């Protein structure tokens, strides 16, 4: 349990690869795994570490994010001192209210950062999915005397070869002592297998200094500028996380991470064996399986009413699946209704979609069909 | 304190002794119903939806689980600045500390609590029944009649009327006579254990009742009859919805099974009058490849590899490969081992059923005396054991 750190979650990134899924929300508010939102993961990781002061930096479309985190009560962050702070842009002279990068967002949140009583900052982006506390990373940060410690995962051979839609893919190389000596961003061809998890520990005063320095030079990006420029001047260490890591940075990765949760080993690692992933819970009735229901290999949330066939899919709360309908390899977000005899395969239906009776939609694993929130199909 | 028009007092001290091992470690209002609810969620949710934000919960029998469950009342939106849910156990007053000797005595001992709100009316509820009711409509009837007490009643089949407290009323619904479990009932209007009293009248009768050493200090047996004798204005308020006393193993099982019928008499899926409860933080349920789930209600955190038919599973239940569950109620965090067969049973929380066990038997069609098998909380059933129909097993 580290109480000498405060947390900062950067939830203002705009990931265009997520297309319609982030049309009306930020990635942090994107539903995942049947009953969670993406931000539950970084938020729970911090709270499970014992951090009691967390700032969430948002910039646009943060309505649904705010709805979800509210006062922070679900994470025990509704506190008399410290707790949860939603940091939204001020429209000031030197800041038009839209961030050009994370550095500018941190600069805009400087009041909160300066006021934090804790000595260290755990800084994390919202869209990386894993379950871990920061105790070991903090220990390593102090033992190695690092200025900045960056959490990373080592990609294995298959992942190195797989070509993906890229969003700020930060790779680096470390020396024998764990110090980062080389850093590449979105490299076309690379042998570097250590991928940044966009989670950092840094002393508060160093963070303030570096942010001000970058900002004064018109440099707005954390990895590109703050990290890469300082590889030789500062001691920037890598800390390896061993375990499942997902990065919600494209429709394809959103799809595959949800499908990963159908794998019992991954699901157990994220939800059962380690600390609990906390989320805002609602009063959902138990899921109701009717006589004609045929559900296999799927995650089903409370409040669903299922009359049809569901196979290898993730079904969120209050979804209705009609008689004779077939849902395969799909993700259905809360409140959506699938009419009788509809046929879906490799589909992502956003919230409150209505699929008419006998409608048919088929995508494929690499390119799942995405239906926008509230559509009538 | 803020002045309140109506304060609710919820009697939650009942042991529910006819529920056997299910109430061995908790009070009846804390018993699970419908997978994710406790019986007490119903009156508390009714209060919350009726806009009654001040609820005293009177506990006595095995209160620990109930006290923890209620907490500040936030699960029912009762944690407001001016109101709240207040757990009221019996307490000592210097030399005269005593247990609640009856339902009326429990209210009498908490008169100070009620007085702080200076209410016009007091709503007395019981934590033993499953029903959805808007108390405001009853309150409106109470105010319209300027009644001293209004008693909610529900029509029951006349042949069953002798099991209830029966109200004999005139055309204007004024109560002429109250008979507790009459042998020859004159009416079929049974008391639901829901009363609204004018506080000034109730206070007077509670004080008198306490002075009477013969009294059992009970609302049905003492307060209501004495008020009638005293010529007070008592009215019946007829409730038309679903109301169920789940006082026995068989009625608890039947009330749960009713939720799985084609058209359940109680609709839990109706959003405006949602029943609130504490929600465990668990991942969604996972139904594995090869599993079969038919006509059932399943909660979060369950992992199902086997077959579940016509059953209700609370949160975190694990059904292993080859297990077969039929017509049963499985409460939170219980594990059903490989190849085990569970039929017409109620299995309480955190029990572990080993491999290849047989618990309970199918109930023959048309059987009225249903043999329900019950496994108590945290009971461990060893591999290969057979538990006969109608048995009760606890650790």
mmCIF file with all atom_site columns, N, CA and C in Angstrom, chain A residues 67-110:
data_model
loop_
_atom_site.group_PDB
_atom_site.id
_atom_site.type_symbol
_atom_site.label_atom_id
_atom_site.label_alt_id
_atom_site.label_comp_id
_atom_site.label_asym_id
_atom_site.label_entity_id
_atom_site.label_seq_id
_atom_site.pdbx_PDB_ins_code
_atom_site.Cartn_x
_atom_site.Cartn_y
_atom_site.Cartn_z
_atom_site.occupancy
_atom_site.B_iso_or_equiv
_atom_site.pdbx_formal_charge
_atom_site.auth_seq_id
_atom_site.auth_comp_id
_atom_site.auth_asym_id
_atom_site.auth_atom_id
_atom_site.pdbx_PDB_model_num
ATOM 1   N N  . UNK A 1 67  ? -20.722 10.660 -15.674 1.00 0.00 ? 67  UNK A N  1
ATOM 2   C CA . UNK A 1 67  ? -21.847 9.849  -15.193 1.00 0.00 ? 67  UNK A CA 1
ATOM 3   C C  . UNK A 1 67  ? -21.340 8.622  -14.468 1.00 0.00 ? 67  UNK A C  1
ATOM 4   N N  . UNK A 1 68  ? -20.310 8.034  -15.061 1.00 0.00 ? 68  UNK A N  1
ATOM 5   C CA . UNK A 1 68  ? -19.822 6.769  -14.519 1.00 0.00 ? 68  UNK A CA 1
ATOM 6   C C  . UNK A 1 68  ? -19.046 6.970  -13.224 1.00 0.00 ? 68  UNK A C  1
ATOM 7   N N  . UNK A 1 69  ? -18.088 7.880  -13.197 1.00 0.00 ? 69  UNK A N  1
ATOM 8   C CA . UNK A 1 69  ? -17.237 7.957  -11.998 1.00 0.00 ? 69  UNK A CA 1
ATOM 9   C C  . UNK A 1 69  ? -17.884 8.780  -10.886 1.00 0.00 ? 69  UNK A C  1
ATOM 10  N N  . UNK A 1 70  ? -18.767 9.694  -11.249 1.00 0.00 ? 70  UNK A N  1
ATOM 11  C CA . UNK A 1 70  ? -19.496 10.471 -10.245 1.00 0.00 ? 70  UNK A CA 1
ATOM 12  C C  . UNK A 1 70  ? -18.579 11.043 -9.174  1.00 0.00 ? 70  UNK A C  1
ATOM 13  N N  . UNK A 1 71  ? -18.930 10.812 -7.940  1.00 0.00 ? 71  UNK A N  1
ATOM 14  C CA . UNK A 1 71  ? -18.137 11.337 -6.831  1.00 0.00 ? 71  UNK A CA 1
ATOM 15  C C  . UNK A 1 71  ? -16.967 10.412 -6.505  1.00 0.00 ? 71  UNK A C  1
ATOM 16  N N  . UNK A 1 72  ? -16.890 9.279  -7.205  1.00 0.00 ? 72  UNK A N  1
ATOM 17  C CA . UNK A 1 72  ? -15.817 8.323  -6.928  1.00 0.00 ? 72  UNK A CA 1
ATOM 18  C C  . UNK A 1 72  ? -16.172 7.326  -5.844  1.00 0.00 ? 72  UNK A C  1
ATOM 19  N N  . UNK A 1 73  ? -17.440 7.331  -5.447  1.00 0.00 ? 73  UNK A N  1
ATOM 20  C CA . UNK A 1 73  ? -17.867 6.504  -4.324  1.00 0.00 ? 73  UNK A CA 1
ATOM 21  C C  . UNK A 1 73  ? -17.603 5.009  -4.557  1.00 0.00 ? 73  UNK A C  1
ATOM 22  N N  . UNK A 1 74  ? -17.829 4.547  -5.789  1.00 0.00 ? 74  UNK A N  1
ATOM 23  C CA . UNK A 1 74  ? -17.662 3.120  -6.074  1.00 0.00 ? 74  UNK A CA 1
ATOM 24  C C  . UNK A 1 74  ? -16.218 2.671  -5.884  1.00 0.00 ? 74  UNK A C  1
ATOM 25  N N  . UNK A 1 75  ? -15.290 3.635  -5.895  1.00 0.00 ? 75  UNK A N  1
ATOM 26  C CA . UNK A 1 75  ? -13.867 3.303  -5.716  1.00 0.00 ? 75  UNK A CA 1
ATOM 27  C C  . UNK A 1 75  ? -13.381 3.769  -4.346  1.00 0.00 ? 75  UNK A C  1
ATOM 28  N N  . UNK A 1 76  ? -14.325 4.065  -3.472  1.00 0.00 ? 76  UNK A N  1
ATOM 29  C CA . UNK A 1 76  ? -14.004 4.600  -2.142  1.00 0.00 ? 76  UNK A CA 1
ATOM 30  C C  . UNK A 1 76  ? -13.225 5.909  -2.252  1.00 0.00 ? 76  UNK A C  1
ATOM 31  N N  . UNK A 1 77  ? -13.480 6.658  -3.310  1.00 0.00 ? 77  UNK A N  1
ATOM 32  C CA . UNK A 1 77  ? -12.740 7.919  -3.492  1.00 0.00 ? 77  UNK A CA 1
ATOM 33  C C  . UNK A 1 77  ? -13.600 9.145  -3.184  1.00 0.00 ? 77  UNK A C  1
ATOM 34  N N  . UNK A 1 78  ? -14.765 8.929  -2.576  1.00 0.00 ? 78  UNK A N  1
ATOM 35  C CA . UNK A 1 78  ? -15.542 10.078 -2.137  1.00 0.00 ? 78  UNK A CA 1
ATOM 36  C C  . UNK A 1 78  ? -15.116 10.355 -0.699  1.00 0.00 ? 78  UNK A C  1
ATOM 37  N N  . UNK A 1 79  ? -14.064 11.152 -0.543  1.00 0.00 ? 79  UNK A N  1
ATOM 38  C CA . UNK A 1 79  ? -13.409 11.320 0.755   1.00 0.00 ? 79  UNK A CA 1
ATOM 39  C C  . UNK A 1 79  ? -13.499 12.753 1.244   1.00 0.00 ? 79  UNK A C  1
ATOM 40  N N  . UNK A 1 80  ? -13.281 12.922 2.572   1.00 0.00 ? 80  UNK A N  1
ATOM 41  C CA . UNK A 1 80  ? -13.291 14.282 3.122   1.00 0.00 ? 80  UNK A CA 1
ATOM 42  C C  . UNK A 1 80  ? -12.020 15.024 2.722   1.00 0.00 ? 80  UNK A C  1
ATOM 43  N N  . UNK A 1 81  ? -10.880 14.329 2.825   1.00 0.00 ? 81  UNK A N  1
ATOM 44  C CA . UNK A 1 81  ? -9.688  14.955 2.266   1.00 0.00 ? 81  UNK A CA 1
ATOM 45  C C  . UNK A 1 81  ? -9.219  14.076 1.111   1.00 0.00 ? 81  UNK A C  1
ATOM 46  N N  . UNK A 1 82  ? -8.666  14.693 0.107   1.00 0.00 ? 82  UNK A N  1
ATOM 47  C CA . UNK A 1 82  ? -8.307  14.011 -1.136  1.00 0.00 ? 82  UNK A CA 1
ATOM 48  C C  . UNK A 1 82  ? -9.541  13.378 -1.769  1.00 0.00 ? 82  UNK A C  1
ATOM 49  N N  . UNK A 1 83  ? -9.368  12.241 -2.463  1.00 0.00 ? 83  UNK A N  1
ATOM 50  C CA . UNK A 1 83  ? -10.494 11.633 -3.170  1.00 0.00 ? 83  UNK A CA 1
ATOM 51  C C  . UNK A 1 83  ? -10.328 11.766 -4.664  1.00 0.00 ? 83  UNK A C  1
ATOM 52  N N  . UNK A 1 84  ? -11.456 11.891 -5.361  1.00 0.00 ? 84  UNK A N  1
ATOM 53  C CA . UNK A 1 84  ? -11.424 11.921 -6.824  1.00 0.00 ? 84  UNK A CA 1
ATOM 54  C C  . UNK A 1 84  ? -11.649 13.344 -7.346  1.00 0.00 ? 84  UNK A C  1
ATOM 55  N N  . UNK A 1 85  ? -10.838 13.743 -8.301  1.00 0.00 ? 85  UNK A N  1
ATOM 56  C CA . UNK A 1 85  ? -10.979 15.076 -8.904  1.00 0.00 ? 85  UNK A CA 1
ATOM 57  C C  . UNK A 1 85  ? -11.058 14.936 -10.413 1.00 0.00 ? 85  UNK A C  1
ATOM 58  N N  . UNK A 1 86  ? -12.107 15.466 -11.004 1.00 0.00 ? 86  UNK A N  1
ATOM 59  C CA . UNK A 1 86  ? -12.204 15.466 -12.457 1.00 0.00 ? 86  UNK A CA 1
ATOM 60  C C  . UNK A 1 86  ? -11.616 16.788 -12.942 1.00 0.00 ? 86  UNK A C  1
ATOM 61  N N  . UNK A 1 87  ? -10.555 16.707 -13.742 1.00 0.00 ? 87  UNK A N  1
ATOM 62  C CA . UNK A 1 87  ? -9.828  17.903 -14.160 1.00 0.00 ? 87  UNK A CA 1
ATOM 63  C C  . UNK A 1 87  ? -10.181 18.205 -15.603 1.00 0.00 ? 87  UNK A C  1
ATOM 64  N N  . UNK A 1 88  ? -10.979 19.218 -15.802 1.00 0.00 ? 88  UNK A N  1
ATOM 65  C CA . UNK A 1 88  ? -11.421 19.584 -17.146 1.00 0.00 ? 88  UNK A CA 1
ATOM 66  C C  . UNK A 1 88  ? -10.718 20.872 -17.562 1.00 0.00 ? 88  UNK A C  1
ATOM 67  N N  . UNK A 1 89  ? -10.628 21.139 -18.859 1.00 0.00 ? 89  UNK A N  1
ATOM 68  C CA . UNK A 1 89  ? -9.822  22.283 -19.309 1.00 0.00 ? 89  UNK A CA 1
ATOM 69  C C  . UNK A 1 89  ? -10.412 23.623 -18.861 1.00 0.00 ? 89  UNK A C  1
ATOM 70  N N  . UNK A 1 90  ? -9.534  24.534 -18.512 1.00 0.00 ? 90  UNK A N  1
ATOM 71  C CA . UNK A 1 90  ? -9.928  25.930 -18.354 1.00 0.00 ? 90  UNK A CA 1
ATOM 72  C C  . UNK A 1 90  ? -9.639  26.602 -19.683 1.00 0.00 ? 90  UNK A C  1
ATOM 73  N N  . UNK A 1 91  ? -10.514 27.458 -20.125 1.00 0.00 ? 91  UNK A N  1
ATOM 74  C CA . UNK A 1 91  ? -10.186 28.231 -21.319 1.00 0.00 ? 91  UNK A CA 1
ATOM 75  C C  . UNK A 1 91  ? -9.456  29.497 -20.864 1.00 0.00 ? 91  UNK A C  1
ATOM 76  N N  . UNK A 1 92  ? -8.131  29.434 -20.884 1.00 0.00 ? 92  UNK A N  1
ATOM 77  C CA . UNK A 1 92  ? -7.326  30.580 -20.453 1.00 0.00 ? 92  UNK A CA 1
ATOM 78  C C  . UNK A 1 92  ? -6.584  31.155 -21.665 1.00 0.00 ? 92  UNK A C  1
ATOM 79  N N  . UNK A 1 93  ? -5.847  32.233 -21.405 1.00 0.00 ? 93  UNK A N  1
ATOM 80  C CA . UNK A 1 93  ? -5.130  32.877 -22.502 1.00 0.00 ? 93  UNK A CA 1
ATOM 81  C C  . UNK A 1 93  ? -4.130  31.930 -23.175 1.00 0.00 ? 93  UNK A C  1
ATOM 82  N N  . UNK A 1 94  ? -3.391  31.191 -22.316 1.00 0.00 ? 94  UNK A N  1
ATOM 83  C CA . UNK A 1 94  ? -2.359  30.337 -22.888 1.00 0.00 ? 94  UNK A CA 1
ATOM 84  C C  . UNK A 1 94  ? -2.876  28.931 -23.173 1.00 0.00 ? 94  UNK A C  1
ATOM 85  N N  . UNK A 1 95  ? -4.191  28.744 -23.128 1.00 0.00 ? 95  UNK A N  1
ATOM 86  C CA . UNK A 1 95  ? -4.740  27.396 -23.317 1.00 0.00 ? 95  UNK A CA 1
ATOM 87  C C  . UNK A 1 95  ? -6.149  27.530 -23.864 1.00 0.00 ? 95  UNK A C  1
ATOM 88  N N  . UNK A 1 96  ? -6.350  27.207 -25.128 1.00 0.00 ? 96  UNK A N  1
ATOM 89  C CA . UNK A 1 96  ? -7.649  27.431 -25.750 1.00 0.00 ? 96  UNK A CA 1
ATOM 90  C C  . UNK A 1 96  ? -8.723  26.443 -25.290 1.00 0.00 ? 96  UNK A C  1
ATOM 91  N N  . UNK A 1 97  ? -8.414  25.516 -24.395 1.00 0.00 ? 97  UNK A N  1
ATOM 92  C CA . UNK A 1 97  ? -9.435  24.595 -23.920 1.00 0.00 ? 97  UNK A CA 1
ATOM 93  C C  . UNK A 1 97  ? -9.394  23.258 -24.625 1.00 0.00 ? 97  UNK A C  1
ATOM 94  N N  . UNK A 1 98  ? -8.456  23.130 -25.543 1.00 0.00 ? 98  UNK A N  1
ATOM 95  C CA . UNK A 1 98  ? -8.295  21.842 -26.233 1.00 0.00 ? 98  UNK A CA 1
ATOM 96  C C  . UNK A 1 98  ? -6.835  21.485 -26.158 1.00 0.00 ? 98  UNK A C  1
ATOM 97  N N  . UNK A 1 99  ? -6.555  20.294 -25.668 1.00 0.00 ? 99  UNK A N  1
ATOM 98  C CA . UNK A 1 99  ? -5.160  19.950 -25.451 1.00 0.00 ? 99  UNK A CA 1
ATOM 99  C C  . UNK A 1 99  ? -4.462  19.503 -26.722 1.00 0.00 ? 99  UNK A C  1
ATOM 100 N N  . UNK A 1 100 ? -3.238  19.981 -26.889 1.00 0.00 ? 100 UNK A N  1
ATOM 101 C CA . UNK A 1 100 ? -2.453  19.535 -28.034 1.00 0.00 ? 100 UNK A CA 1
ATOM 102 C C  . UNK A 1 100 ? -1.685  18.269 -27.699 1.00 0.00 ? 100 UNK A C  1
ATOM 103 N N  . UNK A 1 101 ? -1.745  17.849 -26.454 1.00 0.00 ? 101 UNK A N  1
ATOM 104 C CA . UNK A 1 101 ? -1.061  16.627 -26.041 1.00 0.00 ? 101 UNK A CA 1
ATOM 105 C C  . UNK A 1 101 ? -1.102  16.527 -24.534 1.00 0.00 ? 101 UNK A C  1
ATOM 106 N N  . UNK A 1 102 ? -0.556  15.440 -24.028 1.00 0.00 ? 102 UNK A N  1
ATOM 107 C CA . UNK A 1 102 ? -0.641  15.186 -22.598 1.00 0.00 ? 102 UNK A CA 1
ATOM 108 C C  . UNK A 1 102 ? 0.111   16.234 -21.775 1.00 0.00 ? 102 UNK A C  1
ATOM 109 N N  . UNK A 1 103 ? 1.206   16.768 -22.340 1.00 0.00 ? 103 UNK A N  1
ATOM 110 C CA . UNK A 1 103 ? 1.973   17.775 -21.600 1.00 0.00 ? 103 UNK A CA 1
ATOM 111 C C  . UNK A 1 103 ? 1.104   19.000 -21.325 1.00 0.00 ? 103 UNK A C  1
ATOM 112 N N  . UNK A 1 104 ? 0.350   19.386 -22.345 1.00 0.00 ? 104 UNK A N  1
ATOM 113 C CA . UNK A 1 104 ? -0.505  20.555 -22.157 1.00 0.00 ? 104 UNK A CA 1
ATOM 114 C C  . UNK A 1 104 ? -1.607  20.270 -21.132 1.00 0.00 ? 104 UNK A C  1
ATOM 115 N N  . UNK A 1 105 ? -2.111  19.039 -21.169 1.00 0.00 ? 105 UNK A N  1
ATOM 116 C CA . UNK A 1 105 ? -3.128  18.659 -20.190 1.00 0.00 ? 105 UNK A CA 1
ATOM 117 C C  . UNK A 1 105 ? -2.559  18.685 -18.774 1.00 0.00 ? 105 UNK A C  1
ATOM 118 N N  . UNK A 1 106 ? -1.323  18.208 -18.632 1.00 0.00 ? 106 UNK A N  1
ATOM 119 C CA . UNK A 1 106 ? -0.690  18.228 -17.308 1.00 0.00 ? 106 UNK A CA 1
ATOM 120 C C  . UNK A 1 106 ? -0.441  19.661 -16.870 1.00 0.00 ? 106 UNK A C  1
ATOM 121 N N  . UNK A 1 107 ? -0.023  20.494 -17.820 1.00 0.00 ? 107 UNK A N  1
ATOM 122 C CA . UNK A 1 107 ? 0.217   21.913 -17.539 1.00 0.00 ? 107 UNK A CA 1
ATOM 123 C C  . UNK A 1 107 ? -1.085  22.559 -17.046 1.00 0.00 ? 107 UNK A C  1
ATOM 124 N N  . UNK A 1 108 ? -2.193  22.187 -17.695 1.00 0.00 ? 108 UNK A N  1
ATOM 125 C CA . UNK A 1 108 ? -3.477  22.755 -17.331 1.00 0.00 ? 108 UNK A CA 1
ATOM 126 C C  . UNK A 1 108 ? -3.954  22.244 -15.965 1.00 0.00 ? 108 UNK A C  1
ATOM 127 N N  . UNK A 1 109 ? -3.447  21.079 -15.564 1.00 0.00 ? 109 UNK A N  1
ATOM 128 C CA . UNK A 1 109 ? -3.851  20.495 -14.279 1.00 0.00 ? 109 UNK A CA 1
ATOM 129 C C  . UNK A 1 109 ? -2.855  20.849 -13.169 1.00 0.00 ? 109 UNK A C  1
ATOM 130 N N  . UNK A 1 110 ? -1.985  21.833 -13.438 1.00 0.00 ? 110 UNK A N  1
ATOM 131 C CA . UNK A 1 110 ? -0.889  22.130 -12.525 1.00 0.00 ? 110 UNK A CA 1
ATOM 132 C C  . UNK A 1 110 ? -1.367  22.519 -11.121 1.00 0.00 ? 110 UNK A C  1
#
